[in-house]
mmCIF file of C-alpha atoms in Angstrom:
data_model
loop_
_atom_site.group_PDB
_atom_site.id
_atom_site.type_symbol
_atom_site.label_atom_id
_atom_site.label_comp_id
_atom_site.label_asym_id
_atom_site.label_seq_id
_atom_site.Cartn_x
_atom_site.Cartn_y
_atom_site.Cartn_z
ATOM 1 C CA UNK L 1 0.000 0.000 0.000
ATOM 2 C CA UNK L 2 2.793 2.441 0.809
ATOM 3 C CA UNK L 3 4.394 1.801 -2.580
ATOM 4 C CA UNK L 4 1.160 2.716 -4.362
ATOM 5 C CA UNK L 5 0.789 5.903 -2.309
ATOM 6 C CA UNK L 6 4.361 6.928 -3.111
ATOM 7 C CA UNK L 7 3.788 6.328 -6.825
ATOM 8 C CA UNK L 8 0.501 8.271 -6.782
ATOM 9 C CA UNK L 9 2.241 11.132 -4.978
ATOM 10 C CA UNK L 10 5.067 11.183 -7.517
ATOM 11 C CA UNK L 11 2.569 11.189 -10.393
ATOM 12 C CA UNK L 12 0.717 14.136 -8.842
ATOM 13 C CA UNK L 13 3.989 16.038 -8.389
ATOM 14 C CA UNK L 14 5.029 15.265 -11.975
ATOM 15 C CA UNK L 15 1.697 16.484 -13.364
ATOM 16 C CA UNK L 16 1.985 19.632 -11.263
ATOM 17 C CA UNK L 17 5.468 20.349 -12.577
ATOM 18 C CA UNK L 18 4.569 19.531 -16.183
ATOM 19 C CA UNK L 19 1.192 21.348 -16.156
ATOM 20 C CA UNK L 20 2.389 24.464 -18.079
ATOM 21 C CA UNK L 21 3.616 22.237 -20.916
ATOM 22 C CA UNK L 22 0.564 19.970 -20.796
ATOM 23 C CA UNK L 23 -1.787 22.927 -21.282
ATOM 24 C CA UNK L 24 0.170 23.989 -24.377
ATOM 25 C CA UNK L 25 -0.647 20.696 -26.122
ATOM 26 C CA UNK L 26 -4.337 21.060 -25.279
ATOM 27 C CA UNK L 27 -4.577 18.806 -22.254
ATOM 28 C CA UNK L 28 -7.148 20.411 -19.994
ATOM 29 C CA UNK L 29 -9.217 21.758 -22.876
ATOM 30 C CA UNK L 30 -10.470 18.506 -24.297
ATOM 31 C CA UNK L 31 -13.953 18.028 -25.720
ATOM 32 C CA UNK L 32 -16.143 17.038 -22.786
ATOM 33 C CA UNK L 33 -14.497 19.383 -20.301
ATOM 34 C CA UNK L 34 -17.099 21.821 -19.024
ATOM 35 C CA UNK L 35 -16.309 25.536 -18.713
ATOM 36 C CA UNK L 36 -18.949 27.947 -17.424
ATOM 37 C CA UNK L 37 -18.024 31.626 -17.383
ATOM 38 C CA UNK L 38 -20.251 34.307 -15.930
ATOM 39 C CA UNK L 39 -19.409 37.884 -15.086
ATOM 40 C CA UNK L 40 -18.549 37.120 -11.432
ATOM 41 C CA UNK L 41 -17.253 33.554 -11.505
ATOM 42 C CA UNK L 42 -15.811 30.767 -13.596
ATOM 43 C CA UNK L 43 -16.393 27.038 -13.112
ATOM 44 C CA UNK L 44 -14.167 24.489 -14.831
ATOM 45 C CA UNK L 45 -15.067 20.776 -14.638
ATOM 46 C CA UNK L 46 -12.438 18.643 -16.430
ATOM 47 C CA UNK L 47 -14.483 15.480 -17.015
ATOM 48 C CA UNK L 48 -12.638 14.181 -20.082
ATOM 49 C CA UNK L 49 -9.221 15.156 -18.741
ATOM 50 C CA UNK L 50 -9.988 13.355 -15.477
ATOM 51 C CA UNK L 51 -11.076 10.230 -17.338
ATOM 52 C CA UNK L 52 -7.912 10.302 -19.437
ATOM 53 C CA UNK L 53 -5.699 10.639 -16.349
ATOM 54 C CA UNK L 54 -7.623 7.842 -14.647
ATOM 55 C CA UNK L 55 -7.115 5.473 -17.576
ATOM 56 C CA UNK L 56 -3.408 6.271 -17.854
ATOM 57 C CA UNK L 57 -2.857 5.947 -14.110
ATOM 58 C CA UNK L 58 -4.781 2.661 -14.007
ATOM 59 C CA UNK L 59 -2.658 1.284 -16.851
ATOM 60 C CA UNK L 60 0.571 2.342 -15.133
ATOM 61 C CA UNK L 61 -0.461 0.799 -11.812
ATOM 62 C CA UNK L 62 -1.610 -2.375 -13.568
ATOM 63 C CA UNK L 63 1.778 -2.689 -15.283
ATOM 64 C CA UNK L 64 3.648 -2.084 -12.010
ATOM 65 C CA UNK L 65 1.513 -4.601 -10.147
ATOM 66 C CA UNK L 66 1.974 -7.233 -12.835
#
């Protein structure tokens, strides 16, 4: 369990560090991500981006556990 938590933490740190470059290639603005802008607030719900990260992370953990 501790190994999985360390790997998840490292993935989160890596995504945080790489986020400026990931937004340049369009990650975070995929079709299916919801963006609501009003004059006083903005809501961003990254549904497709979250699904993509979930699939990639699941594949990585599956390969490491194998």
